[in-house]
mmCIF file of C-alpha atoms in Angstrom:
data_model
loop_
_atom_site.group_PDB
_atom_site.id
_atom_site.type_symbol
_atom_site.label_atom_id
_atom_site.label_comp_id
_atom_site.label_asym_id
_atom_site.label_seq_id
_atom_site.Cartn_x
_atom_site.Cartn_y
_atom_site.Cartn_z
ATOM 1 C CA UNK N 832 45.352 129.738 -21.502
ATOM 2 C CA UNK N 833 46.409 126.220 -23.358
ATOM 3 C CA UNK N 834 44.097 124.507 -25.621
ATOM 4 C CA UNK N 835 43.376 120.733 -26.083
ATOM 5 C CA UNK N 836 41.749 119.328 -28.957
ATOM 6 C CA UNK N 837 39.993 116.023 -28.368
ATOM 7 C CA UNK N 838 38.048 113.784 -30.209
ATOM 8 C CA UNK N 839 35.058 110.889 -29.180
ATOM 9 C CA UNK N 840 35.142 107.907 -30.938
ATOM 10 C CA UNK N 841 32.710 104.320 -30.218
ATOM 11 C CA UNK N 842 35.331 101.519 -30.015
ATOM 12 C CA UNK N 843 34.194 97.584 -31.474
ATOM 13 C CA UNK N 844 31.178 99.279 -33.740
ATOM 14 C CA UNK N 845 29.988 100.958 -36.666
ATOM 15 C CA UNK N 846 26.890 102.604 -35.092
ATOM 16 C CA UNK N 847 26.669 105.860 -33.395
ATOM 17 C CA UNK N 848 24.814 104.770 -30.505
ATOM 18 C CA UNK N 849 26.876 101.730 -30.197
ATOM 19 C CA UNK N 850 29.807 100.463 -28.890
ATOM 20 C CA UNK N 851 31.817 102.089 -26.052
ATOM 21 C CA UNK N 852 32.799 105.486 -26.129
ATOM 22 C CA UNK N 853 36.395 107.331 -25.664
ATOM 23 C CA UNK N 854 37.369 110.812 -25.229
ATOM 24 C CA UNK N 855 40.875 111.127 -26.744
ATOM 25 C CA UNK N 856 42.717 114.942 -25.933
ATOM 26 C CA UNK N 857 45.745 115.516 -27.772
ATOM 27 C CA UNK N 858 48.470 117.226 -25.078
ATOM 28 C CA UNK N 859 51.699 118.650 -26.202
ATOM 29 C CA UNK N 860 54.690 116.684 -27.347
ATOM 30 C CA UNK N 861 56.504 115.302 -23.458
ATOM 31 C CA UNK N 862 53.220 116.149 -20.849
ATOM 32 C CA UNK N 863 53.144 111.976 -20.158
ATOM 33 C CA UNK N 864 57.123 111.405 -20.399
ATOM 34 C CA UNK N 865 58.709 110.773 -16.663
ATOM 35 C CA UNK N 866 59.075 112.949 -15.234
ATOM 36 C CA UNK N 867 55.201 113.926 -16.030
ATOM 37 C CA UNK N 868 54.457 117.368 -16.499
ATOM 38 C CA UNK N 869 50.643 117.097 -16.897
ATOM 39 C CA UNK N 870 49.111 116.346 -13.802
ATOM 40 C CA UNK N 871 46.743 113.569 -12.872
ATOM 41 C CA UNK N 872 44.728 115.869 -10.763
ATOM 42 C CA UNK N 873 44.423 118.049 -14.159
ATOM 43 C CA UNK N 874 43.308 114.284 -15.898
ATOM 44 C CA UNK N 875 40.865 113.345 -13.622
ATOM 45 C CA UNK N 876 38.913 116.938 -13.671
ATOM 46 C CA UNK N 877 39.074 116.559 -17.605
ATOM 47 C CA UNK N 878 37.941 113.731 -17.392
ATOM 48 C CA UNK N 879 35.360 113.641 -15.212
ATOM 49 C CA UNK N 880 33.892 117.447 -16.840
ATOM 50 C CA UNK N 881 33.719 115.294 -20.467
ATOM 51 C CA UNK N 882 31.842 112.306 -18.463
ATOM 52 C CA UNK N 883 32.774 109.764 -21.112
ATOM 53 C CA UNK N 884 33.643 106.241 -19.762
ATOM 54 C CA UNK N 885 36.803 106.480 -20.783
ATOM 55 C CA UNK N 886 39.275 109.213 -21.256
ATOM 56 C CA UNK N 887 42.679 108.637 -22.886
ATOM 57 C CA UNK N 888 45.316 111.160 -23.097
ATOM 58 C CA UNK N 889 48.280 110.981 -25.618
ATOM 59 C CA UNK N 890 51.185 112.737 -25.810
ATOM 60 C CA UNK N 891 54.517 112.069 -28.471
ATOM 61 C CA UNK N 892 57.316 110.603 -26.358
ATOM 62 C CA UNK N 893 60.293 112.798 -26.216
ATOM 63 C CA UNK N 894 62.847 110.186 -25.548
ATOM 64 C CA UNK N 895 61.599 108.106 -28.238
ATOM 65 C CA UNK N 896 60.363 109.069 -31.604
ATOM 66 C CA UNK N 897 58.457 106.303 -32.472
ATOM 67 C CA UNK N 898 55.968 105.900 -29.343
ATOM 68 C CA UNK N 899 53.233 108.239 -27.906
ATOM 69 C CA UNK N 900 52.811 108.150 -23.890
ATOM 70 C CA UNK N 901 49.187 107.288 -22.744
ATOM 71 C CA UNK N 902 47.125 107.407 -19.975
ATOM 72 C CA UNK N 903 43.989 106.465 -18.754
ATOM 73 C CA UNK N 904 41.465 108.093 -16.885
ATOM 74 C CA UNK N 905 37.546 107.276 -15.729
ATOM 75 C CA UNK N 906 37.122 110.215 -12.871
ATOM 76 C CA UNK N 907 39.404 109.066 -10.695
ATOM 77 C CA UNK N 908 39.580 105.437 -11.920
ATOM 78 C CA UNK N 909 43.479 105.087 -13.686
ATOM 79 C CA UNK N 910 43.485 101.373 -14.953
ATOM 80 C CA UNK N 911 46.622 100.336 -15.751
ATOM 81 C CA UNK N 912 45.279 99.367 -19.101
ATOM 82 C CA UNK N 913 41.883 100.019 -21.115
ATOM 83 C CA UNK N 914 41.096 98.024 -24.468
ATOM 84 C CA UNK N 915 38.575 99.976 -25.510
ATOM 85 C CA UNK N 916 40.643 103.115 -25.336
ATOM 86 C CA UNK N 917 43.323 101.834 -27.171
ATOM 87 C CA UNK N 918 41.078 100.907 -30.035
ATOM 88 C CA UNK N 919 39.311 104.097 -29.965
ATOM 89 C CA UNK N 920 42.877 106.074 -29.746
ATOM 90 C CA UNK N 921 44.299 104.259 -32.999
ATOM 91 C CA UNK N 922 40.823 104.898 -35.202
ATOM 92 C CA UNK N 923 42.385 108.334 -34.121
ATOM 93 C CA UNK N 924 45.591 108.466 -34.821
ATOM 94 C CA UNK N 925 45.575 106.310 -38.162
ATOM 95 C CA UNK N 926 42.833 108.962 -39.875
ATOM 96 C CA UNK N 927 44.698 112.038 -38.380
ATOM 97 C CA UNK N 928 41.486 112.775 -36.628
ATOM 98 C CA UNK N 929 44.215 114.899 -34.328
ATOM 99 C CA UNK N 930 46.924 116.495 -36.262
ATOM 100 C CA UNK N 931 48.742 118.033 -33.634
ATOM 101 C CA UNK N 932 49.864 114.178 -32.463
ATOM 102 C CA UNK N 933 51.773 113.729 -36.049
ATOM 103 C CA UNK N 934 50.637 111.966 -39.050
ATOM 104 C CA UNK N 935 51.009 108.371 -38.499
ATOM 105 C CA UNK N 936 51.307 105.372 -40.503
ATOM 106 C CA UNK N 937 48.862 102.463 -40.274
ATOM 107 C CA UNK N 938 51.026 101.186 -37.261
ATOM 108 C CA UNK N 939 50.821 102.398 -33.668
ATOM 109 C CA UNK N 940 53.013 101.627 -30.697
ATOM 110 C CA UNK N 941 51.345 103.217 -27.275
ATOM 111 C CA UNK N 942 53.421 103.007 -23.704
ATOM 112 C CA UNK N 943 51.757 103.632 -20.261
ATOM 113 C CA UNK N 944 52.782 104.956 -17.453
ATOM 114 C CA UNK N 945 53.564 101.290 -16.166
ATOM 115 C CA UNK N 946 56.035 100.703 -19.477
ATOM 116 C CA UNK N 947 53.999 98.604 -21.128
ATOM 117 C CA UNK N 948 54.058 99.045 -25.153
ATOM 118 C CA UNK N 949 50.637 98.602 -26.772
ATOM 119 C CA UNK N 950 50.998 97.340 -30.767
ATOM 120 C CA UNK N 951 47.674 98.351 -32.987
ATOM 121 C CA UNK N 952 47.528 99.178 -36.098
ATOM 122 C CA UNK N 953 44.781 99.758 -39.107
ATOM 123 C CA UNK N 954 43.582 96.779 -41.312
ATOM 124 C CA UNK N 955 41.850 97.008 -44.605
ATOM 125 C CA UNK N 956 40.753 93.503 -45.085
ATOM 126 C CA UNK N 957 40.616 91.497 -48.369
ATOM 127 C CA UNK N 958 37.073 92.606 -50.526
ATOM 128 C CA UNK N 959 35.931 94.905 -47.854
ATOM 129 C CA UNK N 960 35.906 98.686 -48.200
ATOM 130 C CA UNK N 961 35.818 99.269 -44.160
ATOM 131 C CA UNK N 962 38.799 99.634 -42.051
ATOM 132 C CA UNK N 963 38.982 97.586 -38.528
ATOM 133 C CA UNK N 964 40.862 98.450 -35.808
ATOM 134 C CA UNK N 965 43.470 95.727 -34.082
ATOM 135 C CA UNK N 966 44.958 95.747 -30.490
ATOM 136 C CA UNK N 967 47.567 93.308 -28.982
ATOM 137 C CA UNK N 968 46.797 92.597 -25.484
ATOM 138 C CA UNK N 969 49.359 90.562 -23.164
ATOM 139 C CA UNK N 970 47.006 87.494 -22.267
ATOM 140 C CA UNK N 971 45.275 86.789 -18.832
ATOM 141 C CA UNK N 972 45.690 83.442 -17.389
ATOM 142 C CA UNK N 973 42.872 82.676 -15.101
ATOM 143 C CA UNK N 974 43.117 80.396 -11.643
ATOM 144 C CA UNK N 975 40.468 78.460 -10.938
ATOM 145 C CA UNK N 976 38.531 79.836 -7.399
ATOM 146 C CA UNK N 977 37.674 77.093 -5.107
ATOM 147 C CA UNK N 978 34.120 75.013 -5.312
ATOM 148 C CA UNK N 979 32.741 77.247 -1.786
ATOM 149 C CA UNK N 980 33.729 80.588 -3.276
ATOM 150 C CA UNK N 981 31.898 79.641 -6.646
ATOM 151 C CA UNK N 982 29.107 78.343 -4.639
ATOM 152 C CA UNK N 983 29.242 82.467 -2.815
ATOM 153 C CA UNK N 984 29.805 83.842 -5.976
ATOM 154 C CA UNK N 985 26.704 82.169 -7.565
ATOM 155 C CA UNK N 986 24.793 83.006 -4.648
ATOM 156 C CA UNK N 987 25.842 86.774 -5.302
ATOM 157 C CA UNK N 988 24.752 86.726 -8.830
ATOM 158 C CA UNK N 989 21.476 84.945 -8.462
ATOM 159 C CA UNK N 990 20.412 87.611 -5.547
ATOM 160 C CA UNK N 991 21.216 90.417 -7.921
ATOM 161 C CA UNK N 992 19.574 88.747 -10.807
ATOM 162 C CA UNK N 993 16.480 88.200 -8.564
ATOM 163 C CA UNK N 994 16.144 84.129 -9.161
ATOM 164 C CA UNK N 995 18.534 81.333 -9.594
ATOM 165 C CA UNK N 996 21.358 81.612 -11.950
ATOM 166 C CA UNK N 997 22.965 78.338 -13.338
ATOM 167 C CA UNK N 998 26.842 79.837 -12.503
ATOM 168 C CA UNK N 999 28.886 76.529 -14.107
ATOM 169 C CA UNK N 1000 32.587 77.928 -13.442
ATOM 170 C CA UNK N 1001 34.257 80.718 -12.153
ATOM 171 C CA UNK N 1002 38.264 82.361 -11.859
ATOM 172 C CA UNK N 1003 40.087 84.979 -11.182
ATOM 173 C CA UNK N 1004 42.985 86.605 -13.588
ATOM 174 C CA UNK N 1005 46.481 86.198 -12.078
ATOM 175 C CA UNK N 1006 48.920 88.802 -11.279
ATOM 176 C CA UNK N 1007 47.854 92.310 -11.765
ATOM 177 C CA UNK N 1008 44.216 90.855 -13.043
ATOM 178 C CA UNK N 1009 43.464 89.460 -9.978
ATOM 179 C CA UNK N 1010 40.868 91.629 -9.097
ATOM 180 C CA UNK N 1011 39.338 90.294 -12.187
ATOM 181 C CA UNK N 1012 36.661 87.924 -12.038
ATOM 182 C CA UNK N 1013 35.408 85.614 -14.706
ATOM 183 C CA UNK N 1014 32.026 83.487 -14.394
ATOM 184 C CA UNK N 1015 30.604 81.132 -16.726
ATOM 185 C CA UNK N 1016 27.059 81.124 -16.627
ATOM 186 C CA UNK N 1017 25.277 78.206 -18.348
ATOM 187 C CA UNK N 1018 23.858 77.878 -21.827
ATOM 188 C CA UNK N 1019 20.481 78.331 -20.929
ATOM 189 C CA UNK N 1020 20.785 81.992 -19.398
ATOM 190 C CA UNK N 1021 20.746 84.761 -21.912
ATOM 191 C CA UNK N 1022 23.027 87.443 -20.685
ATOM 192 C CA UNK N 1023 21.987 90.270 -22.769
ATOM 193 C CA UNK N 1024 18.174 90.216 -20.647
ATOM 194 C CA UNK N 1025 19.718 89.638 -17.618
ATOM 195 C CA UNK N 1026 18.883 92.416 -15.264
ATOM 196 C CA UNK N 1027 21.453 92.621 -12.887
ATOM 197 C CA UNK N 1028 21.289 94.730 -9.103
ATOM 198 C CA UNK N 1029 24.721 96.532 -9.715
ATOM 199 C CA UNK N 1030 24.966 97.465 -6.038
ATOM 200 C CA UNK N 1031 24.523 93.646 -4.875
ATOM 201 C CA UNK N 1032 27.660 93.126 -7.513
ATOM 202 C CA UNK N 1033 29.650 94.802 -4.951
ATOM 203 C CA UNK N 1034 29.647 91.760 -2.556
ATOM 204 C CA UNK N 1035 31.798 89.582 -4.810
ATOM 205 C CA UNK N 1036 34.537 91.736 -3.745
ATOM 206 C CA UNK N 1037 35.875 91.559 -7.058
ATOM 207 C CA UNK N 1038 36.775 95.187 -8.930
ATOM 208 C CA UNK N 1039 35.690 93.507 -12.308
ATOM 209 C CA UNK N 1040 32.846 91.083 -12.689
ATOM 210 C CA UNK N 1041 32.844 89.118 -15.966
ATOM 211 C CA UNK N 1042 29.520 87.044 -16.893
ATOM 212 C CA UNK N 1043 29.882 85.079 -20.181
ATOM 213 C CA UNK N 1044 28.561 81.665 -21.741
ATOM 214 C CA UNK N 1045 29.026 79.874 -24.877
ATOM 215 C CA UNK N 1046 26.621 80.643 -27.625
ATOM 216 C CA UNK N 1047 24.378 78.438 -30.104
ATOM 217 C CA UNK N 1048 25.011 80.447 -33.035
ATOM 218 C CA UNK N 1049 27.327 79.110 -35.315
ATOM 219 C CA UNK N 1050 28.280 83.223 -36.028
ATOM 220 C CA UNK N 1051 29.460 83.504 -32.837
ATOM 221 C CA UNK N 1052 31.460 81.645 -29.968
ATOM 222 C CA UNK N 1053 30.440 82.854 -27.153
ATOM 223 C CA UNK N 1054 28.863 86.506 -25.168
ATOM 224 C CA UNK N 1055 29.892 88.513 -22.540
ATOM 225 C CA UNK N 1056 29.095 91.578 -19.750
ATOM 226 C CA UNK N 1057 30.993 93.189 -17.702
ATOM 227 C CA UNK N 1058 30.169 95.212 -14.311
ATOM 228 C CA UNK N 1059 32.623 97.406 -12.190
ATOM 229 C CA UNK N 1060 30.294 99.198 -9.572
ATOM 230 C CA UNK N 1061 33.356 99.128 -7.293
ATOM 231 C CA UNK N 1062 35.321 101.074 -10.091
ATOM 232 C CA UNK N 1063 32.479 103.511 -10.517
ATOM 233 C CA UNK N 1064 31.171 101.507 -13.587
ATOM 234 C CA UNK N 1065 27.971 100.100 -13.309
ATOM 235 C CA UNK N 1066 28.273 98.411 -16.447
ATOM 236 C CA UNK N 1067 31.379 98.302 -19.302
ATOM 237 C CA UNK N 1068 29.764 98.783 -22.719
ATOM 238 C CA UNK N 1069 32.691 96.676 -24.321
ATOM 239 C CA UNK N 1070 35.397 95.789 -22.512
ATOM 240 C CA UNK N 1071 38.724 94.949 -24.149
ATOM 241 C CA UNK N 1072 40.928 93.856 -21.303
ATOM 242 C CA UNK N 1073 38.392 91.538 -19.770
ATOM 243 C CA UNK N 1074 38.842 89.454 -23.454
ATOM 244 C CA UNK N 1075 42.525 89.344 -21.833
ATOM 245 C CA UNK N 1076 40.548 86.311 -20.058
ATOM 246 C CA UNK N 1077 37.804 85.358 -21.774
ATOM 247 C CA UNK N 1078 39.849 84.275 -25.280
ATOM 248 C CA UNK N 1079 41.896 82.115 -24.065
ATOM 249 C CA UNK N 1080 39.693 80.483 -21.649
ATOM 250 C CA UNK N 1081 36.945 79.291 -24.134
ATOM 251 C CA UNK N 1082 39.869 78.560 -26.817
ATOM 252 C CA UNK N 1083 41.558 76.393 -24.467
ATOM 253 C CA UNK N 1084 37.701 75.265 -23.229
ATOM 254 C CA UNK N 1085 36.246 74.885 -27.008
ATOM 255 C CA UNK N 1086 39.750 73.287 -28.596
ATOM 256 C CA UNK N 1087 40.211 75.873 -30.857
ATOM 257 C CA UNK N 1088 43.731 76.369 -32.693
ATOM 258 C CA UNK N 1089 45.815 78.891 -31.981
ATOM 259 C CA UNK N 1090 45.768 81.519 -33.662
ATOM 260 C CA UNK N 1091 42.086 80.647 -34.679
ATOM 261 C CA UNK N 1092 39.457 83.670 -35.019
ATOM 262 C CA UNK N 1093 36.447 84.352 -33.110
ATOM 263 C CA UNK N 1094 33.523 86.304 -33.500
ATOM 264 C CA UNK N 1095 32.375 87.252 -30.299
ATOM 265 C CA UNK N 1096 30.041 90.079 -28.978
ATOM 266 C CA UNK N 1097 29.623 92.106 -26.035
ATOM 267 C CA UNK N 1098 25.453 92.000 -25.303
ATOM 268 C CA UNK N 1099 25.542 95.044 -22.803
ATOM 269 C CA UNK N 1100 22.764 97.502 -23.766
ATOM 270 C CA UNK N 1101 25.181 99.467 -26.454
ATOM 271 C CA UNK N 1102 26.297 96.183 -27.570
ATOM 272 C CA UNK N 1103 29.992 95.621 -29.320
ATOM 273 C CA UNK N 1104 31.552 93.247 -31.931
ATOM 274 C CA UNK N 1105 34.718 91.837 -31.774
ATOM 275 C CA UNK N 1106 37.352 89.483 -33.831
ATOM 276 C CA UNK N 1107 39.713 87.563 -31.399
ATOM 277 C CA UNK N 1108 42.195 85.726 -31.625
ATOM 278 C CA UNK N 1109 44.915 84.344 -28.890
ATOM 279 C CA UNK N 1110 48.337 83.960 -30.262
ATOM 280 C CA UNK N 1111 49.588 81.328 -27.970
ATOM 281 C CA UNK N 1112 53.028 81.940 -29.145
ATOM 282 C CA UNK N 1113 53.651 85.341 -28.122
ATOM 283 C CA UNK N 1114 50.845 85.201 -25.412
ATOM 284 C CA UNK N 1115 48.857 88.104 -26.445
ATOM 285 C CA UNK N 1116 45.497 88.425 -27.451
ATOM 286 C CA UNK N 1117 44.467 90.218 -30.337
ATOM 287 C CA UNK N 1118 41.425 92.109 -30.435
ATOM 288 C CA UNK N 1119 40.020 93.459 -33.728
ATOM 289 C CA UNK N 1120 36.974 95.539 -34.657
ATOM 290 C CA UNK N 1121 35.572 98.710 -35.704
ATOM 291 C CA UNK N 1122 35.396 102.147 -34.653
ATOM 292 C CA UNK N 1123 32.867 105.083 -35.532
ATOM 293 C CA UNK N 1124 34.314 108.564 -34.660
ATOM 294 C CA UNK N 1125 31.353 110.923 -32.753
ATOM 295 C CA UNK N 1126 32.647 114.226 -32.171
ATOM 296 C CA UNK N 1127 34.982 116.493 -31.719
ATOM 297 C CA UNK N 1128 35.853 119.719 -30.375
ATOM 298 C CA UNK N 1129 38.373 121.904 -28.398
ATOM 299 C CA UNK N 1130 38.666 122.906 -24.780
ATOM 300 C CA UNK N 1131 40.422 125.750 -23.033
ATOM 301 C CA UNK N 1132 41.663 125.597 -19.162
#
C-alpha cells in the first residue's frame, strides 16, 4: 500500500493561526505528467479526508527535468490556478520540507494541468533574517459591468450585509476570470467587521466575490475579502489569484509606477499580508509574503 508524505503550511503569514492554509502531498516522480496516472477521483478523496482549503499535489515532471507538475484540489473544486497554494508549495520545496520531491534551489518553476508555468522562488531580503515567499501571477484585466448590474450587485451585498453598503465600482476579470467579480466598496465601510450572509452571496451569480476599498493608512494601500459559497468556500482566508485583479486595478486607479510595491492585507478573520507589485511589462503580478509551515505527517491508501 503506497505512502504519501505531505506537509501544511499558512501561506502570506508568520503566525500559526494565520494566514491560509495548504496541504502539500509529495506523489512519485510522473503521477501529474499527461497522460496522468494519479487520478482526480483519488485527489479529491485526499483532499477532502485532510479538509484543508487547499490541497496541492506535486509531482517531478518526467519529460522535463526542471519543472514539477501541480494540481489543485478543494473537494471537488479544481481551480485552474490557486495563489495561495503556490506560495505555500515553494516555502516547501525551497526548505526541503519534502525530500522525496528533490532538493531544490531557491528557484521554482510549477506547470498545471492547463500548461501554465508558475515562477516563485525564495527571497532573503536586505537586513532581514526572514525569508519571504514570491509568486508570478499572469495579470487579470477587469471589464467594467454596466451601471444596472452594479446597482443589482450593490443591492446583493447590502441584503447580505443587513444595511446599506456604499458599493462605488464593480468588474468582472476577462477571459478565464470571468467568473471573477471585483467590487469597490467605499472608504467609509470597514471590510474586516463586515458580516456578510454567505448564502445571499450566491445571487451575484459570480463564482468569486471580491470586496475591497482603499485604505487611510499610509502602511497600506488598500484591503480585501473574498467569498466563494458557489465554490464551496464561504470565505478565502487569503486569496492570491483574486490580487490577479485587485493590483493592477488600484495601481492603474491610485497612479502608482510600475513596478511600484504595495503593502496590502487580506482582513478575513485569519487575516494575510502581502507585497505586490504589477510588472506592467511582462503583465504579471507578483505576489510576495511569508509562510509558516504547521505540520506534517504521512498517509497510507
Amino acid at each position: 500500500m503506497p505512502t504519501f508524505p505531505y506537509v501544511i503550511i499558512n501561506a502570506f503569514t508568520r503566525a500559526s493561526f494565520g494566514g491560509n492554509p495548504a496541504v502539500i502531498i509529495a506523489l512519485p516522480p510522473g503521477s501529474l505528467s499527461q497522460p496522468q496516472t494519479f487520478s482526480e477521483e483519488t485527489m479529491i478523496k485526499i483532499s477532502l479526508a485532510l479538509a484543508q482549503p487547499m490541497s496541492i499535489f506535486l509531482s517531478l515532471s518526467l519529460d522535463d527535468s526542471t519543472l514539477l507538475d501541480v494540481c489543485f484540489h478543494n473537494g471537488t473544486c479544481a481551480p485552474l490556478i490557486c495563489g495561495h497554494g503556490v506560495l505555500a508549495a515553494v516555502k516547501a520545496l525551497c526548505t526541503n520540507a519534502l525530500p522525496s520531491l528533490g532538493q531544490l534551489g531557491p528557484e521554482v518553476k510549477l506547470r498545471t494541468k492547463a500548461g501554465t508555468i508558475i515562477s516563485a522562488c525564495s527571497i532573503t531580503e536586505s537586513g532581514s533574517k526572514e525569508e519571504k515567499y514570491e509568486i508570478a501571477l499572469p495579470a487579470t484585466p477587469v471589464v467594467t459591468i454596466p451601471d444596472v448590474e452594479i446597482d443589482r450587485i450593490a443591492g446583493v451585498i447590502s441584503e447580505a450585509a443587513g444595511r446599506n453598503v456604499q458599493v462605488e465600482y464593480a468588474a468582472k476579470g476577462e477571459g478565464k476570470m470571468d467568473d471573477y467579480l471585483m467590487t469597490v466598496v467605499g472608504p467609509d465601510e470597514n471590510i474586516g467587521d463586515m458580516k456578510l450572509d454567505i448564502d445571499v452571496l450566491r445571487k451575484t451569480s459570480y463564482s468569486v466575490n471580491i470586496i475591497t476599498n482603499a485604505t487611510p493608512d499610509a502602511d497600506q494601500v488598500f484591503v480585501s475579502r473574498m467569498f466563494a459559497p458557489a465554490a464551496g468556500i464561504p470565505e478565502d482566508h487569503v486569496c492570491g489569484s483574486a490580487h490577479t485583479l485587485l493590483v493592477p486595478y488600484w495601481v492603474t486607479r491610485l497612479g502608482k509606477k510600475n513596478q511600484e510595491a504595495m503593502y496590502v492585507r487580506q482582513v478575513s478573520p485569519r487575516g494575510g499580508e502581502l507585497w505586490v507589485i504589477w510588472d506592467q511589462d511582462k503583465g504579471l503580478v507578483r505576489l510576495k509574503g511569508h509562510a509558516k509551515a504547521f505540520g506534517k505527517g504521512d498517509f497510507t491508501i
